PDB file of C-alpha atoms in Angstrom:
ATOM      1  CA  MET A 264       5.945  16.941 -31.683  1.00 48.00           C
ATOM      2  CA  LYS A 265       4.448  13.580 -30.900  1.00 51.00           C
ATOM      3  CA  THR A 266       7.390  12.763 -28.517  1.00 48.00           C
ATOM      4  CA  ALA A 267       6.586  15.724 -26.288  1.00 46.00           C
ATOM      5  CA  HIS A 268       2.973  14.565 -25.942  1.00 43.00           C
ATOM      6  CA  TYR A 269       4.025  10.936 -25.032  1.00 37.00           C
ATOM      7  CA  LEU A 270       6.415  12.338 -22.472  1.00 34.00           C
ATOM      8  CA  ALA A 271       3.757  14.492 -20.817  1.00 32.00           C
ATOM      9  CA  ILE A 272       1.416  11.389 -20.556  1.00 31.00           C
ATOM     10  CA  VAL A 273       4.257   9.285 -18.965  1.00 31.00           C
ATOM     11  CA  VAL A 274       4.913  12.117 -16.357  1.00 31.00           C
ATOM     12  CA  ALA A 275       1.239  12.558 -15.654  1.00 31.00           C
ATOM     13  CA  ILE A 276       0.921   8.785 -15.037  1.00 34.00           C
ATOM     14  CA  ALA A 277       3.968   8.693 -12.781  1.00 35.00           C
ATOM     15  CA  THR A 278       2.551  11.555 -10.787  1.00 34.00           C
ATOM     16  CA  VAL A 279      -0.798   9.787 -10.188  1.00 39.00           C
ATOM     17  CA  SER A 280       0.826   6.639  -9.025  1.00 49.00           C
ATOM     18  CA  GLN A 281       2.465   8.114  -5.861  1.00 65.00           C
ATOM     19  CA  GLY A 282       1.803   6.100  -2.778  1.00 85.00           C
ATOM     20  CA  ASP A 283      -1.193   6.897  -0.376  1.00 96.00           C
ATOM     21  CA  ILE A 284      -4.487   5.018  -0.485  1.00 98.00           C
ATOM     22  CA  ARG A 285      -5.785   6.341   2.872  1.00 96.00           C
ATOM     23  CA  GLY A 286      -9.341   7.103   2.833  1.00 95.00           C
ATOM     24  CA  SER A 287     -10.164   4.672   0.096  1.00 96.00           C
ATOM     25  CA  ASN A 288     -12.083   1.324   0.238  1.00 95.00           C
ATOM     26  CA  PRO A 289     -10.569  -1.031  -2.348  1.00 97.00           C
ATOM     27  CA  PRO A 290     -12.532  -4.139  -3.259  1.00 96.00           C
ATOM     28  CA  TRP A 291     -11.293  -7.596  -2.508  1.00 95.00           C
ATOM     29  CA  TRP A 292      -8.270  -8.701  -4.773  1.00 97.00           C
ATOM     30  CA  THR A 293      -7.306  -5.073  -5.836  1.00 97.00           C
ATOM     31  CA  CYS A 294      -3.720  -4.944  -6.583  1.00 98.00           C
ATOM     32  CA  LEU A 295      -1.847  -2.893  -3.890  1.00 98.00           C
ATOM     33  CA  CYS A 296       1.796  -1.969  -4.346  1.00 98.00           C
ATOM     34  CA  LEU A 297       4.359  -0.914  -1.839  1.00 98.00           C
ATOM     35  CA  HIS A 298       5.807   2.584  -2.256  1.00 97.00           C
ATOM     36  CA  GLY A 299       9.150   3.241  -0.680  1.00 97.00           C
ATOM     37  CA  SER A 300      11.924   1.196   0.614  1.00 97.00           C
ATOM     38  CA  GLY A 301      12.360  -0.787   3.889  1.00 97.00           C
ATOM     39  CA  ILE A 302       8.641  -0.951   4.411  1.00 98.00           C
ATOM     40  CA  ASN A 303       7.477  -3.080   7.480  1.00 97.00           C
ATOM     41  CA  ILE A 304       4.943  -5.819   6.643  1.00 98.00           C
ATOM     42  CA  ARG A 305       3.039  -6.701   9.827  1.00 97.00           C
ATOM     43  CA  SER A 306       1.000  -9.747  10.967  1.00 98.00           C
ATOM     44  CA  SER A 307      -1.799  -7.395  12.153  1.00 97.00           C
ATOM     45  CA  PRO A 308      -2.418  -3.653  12.176  1.00 96.00           C
ATOM     46  CA  CYS A 309       0.382  -2.139  14.317  1.00 93.00           C
ATOM     47  CA  GLY A 310       1.435  -5.772  15.179  1.00 95.00           C
ATOM     48  CA  PRO A 311       4.747  -7.569  14.925  1.00 96.00           C
ATOM     49  CA  ILE A 312       6.911  -7.238  11.840  1.00 97.00           C
ATOM     50  CA  ILE A 313       6.840 -10.392   9.660  1.00 98.00           C
ATOM     51  CA  GLY A 314       8.823  -9.010   6.641  1.00 98.00           C
ATOM     52  CA  THR A 315       9.934  -6.027   4.699  1.00 98.00           C
ATOM     53  CA  GLY A 316       9.480  -4.730   1.161  1.00 97.00           C
ATOM     54  CA  SER A 317      10.015  -1.976  -1.304  1.00 97.00           C
ATOM     55  CA  SER A 318       8.554  -0.277  -4.268  1.00 96.00           C
ATOM     56  CA  GLY A 319       7.615  -2.773  -6.957  1.00 92.00           C
ATOM     57  CA  SER A 320       6.319  -5.382  -4.670  1.00 97.00           C
ATOM     58  CA  CYS A 321       2.581  -5.857  -5.213  1.00 98.00           C
ATOM     59  CA  PHE A 322      -0.026  -8.113  -3.489  1.00 98.00           C
ATOM     60  CA  HIS A 323      -3.806  -8.741  -3.806  1.00 98.00           C
ATOM     61  CA  HIS A 324      -5.892  -6.864  -1.254  1.00 98.00           C
ATOM     62  CA  ALA A 325      -7.581  -9.177   1.261  1.00 97.00           C
ATOM     63  CA  SER A 326     -10.419  -6.821   1.711  1.00 94.00           C
ATOM     64  CA  GLU A 327      -9.915  -5.427   5.268  1.00 96.00           C
ATOM     65  CA  LYS A 328      -8.535  -2.104   6.564  1.00 97.00           C
ATOM     66  CA  GLN A 329      -8.171  -0.929  10.213  1.00 97.00           C
ATOM     67  CA  THR A 330      -7.017   2.044  12.000  1.00 97.00           C
ATOM     68  CA  CYS A 331      -4.491   1.647  14.794  1.00 95.00           C
ATOM     69  CA  PHE A 332      -2.225   3.522  17.139  1.00 94.00           C
ATOM     70  CA  LEU A 333       1.408   2.697  16.640  1.00 86.00           C
ATOM     71  CA  THR A 334       3.325   3.325  19.908  1.00 87.00           C
ATOM     72  CA  ASP A 335       6.754   3.397  18.076  1.00 83.00           C
ATOM     73  CA  ASP A 336       5.983   6.941  17.007  1.00 89.00           C
ATOM     74  CA  PHE A 337       2.523   7.791  18.856  1.00 93.00           C
ATOM     75  CA  ARG A 338       0.464   8.228  15.684  1.00 94.00           C
ATOM     76  CA  PHE A 339      -2.690   6.658  14.189  1.00 96.00           C
ATOM     77  CA  TYR A 340      -2.305   4.808  10.956  1.00 96.00           C
ATOM     78  CA  GLU A 341      -4.868   3.310   8.472  1.00 97.00           C
ATOM     79  CA  TYR A 342      -3.623  -0.303   7.635  1.00 98.00           C
ATOM     80  CA  PHE A 343      -4.718  -2.334   4.784  1.00 98.00           C
ATOM     81  CA  ASN A 344      -4.201  -6.050   4.504  1.00 98.00           C
ATOM     82  CA  PHE A 345      -3.145  -8.270   1.541  1.00 98.00           C
ATOM     83  CA  HIS A 346      -2.059 -11.945   0.623  1.00 97.00           C
ATOM     84  CA  TYR A 347       1.599 -12.191   1.510  1.00 97.00           C
ATOM     85  CA  GLY A 348       3.545 -15.347   1.055  1.00 93.00           C
ATOM     86  CA  GLY A 349       0.578 -17.728   2.173  1.00 95.00           C
ATOM     87  CA  ARG A 350      -0.460 -15.505   5.040  1.00 97.00           C
ATOM     88  CA  ILE A 351      -1.910 -12.030   5.507  1.00 98.00           C
ATOM     89  CA  GLY A 352       0.247  -8.983   5.796  1.00 98.00           C
ATOM     90  CA  TRP A 353      -0.717  -5.373   6.844  1.00 98.00           C
ATOM     91  CA  VAL A 354       0.894  -2.171   5.692  1.00 98.00           C
ATOM     92  CA  ALA A 355       0.006   1.433   6.433  1.00 97.00           C
ATOM     93  CA  GLY A 356      -2.019   3.130   3.559  1.00 98.00           C
ATOM     94  CA  HIS A 357       0.448   6.022   3.078  1.00 97.00           C
ATOM     95  CA  LEU A 358       3.001   3.513   1.938  1.00 97.00           C
ATOM     96  CA  LEU A 359       0.735   1.849  -0.636  1.00 98.00           C
ATOM     97  CA  ASN A 360      -0.628   2.622  -4.062  1.00 97.00           C
ATOM     98  CA  PHE A 361      -2.924   0.939  -6.635  1.00 97.00           C
ATOM     99  CA  GLY A 362      -1.193  -1.087  -9.193  1.00 96.00           C
ATOM    100  CA  ASP A 363      -1.768  -3.593 -11.959  1.00 92.00           C
ATOM    101  CA  ASN A 364       1.343  -5.716 -11.537  1.00 88.00           C
ATOM    102  CA  CYS A 365      -0.135  -8.499  -9.233  1.00 92.00           C
TER     103      CYS A 365
END
């Protein structure tokens, strides 16, 4: 009986951790984790790609977010910045989730 309760808790936690932090205002140094594969990390919102990452990669938020229009697919995105290999990287919020693995 206890095993079933633990399984339900694990499933609930996994469901909550799906990627998408759009609309949030995380404080500086919040742990942000990539959600997906082949995620482009940019030098600025909608800027040049400086790297790629996938689920499990987590970084500390550098306290800014900006909305931009990406001409690749003609859509607006809310980008969040984070500390990435000695520089600042940017990723769209729908590809991020909050984590604790920074």
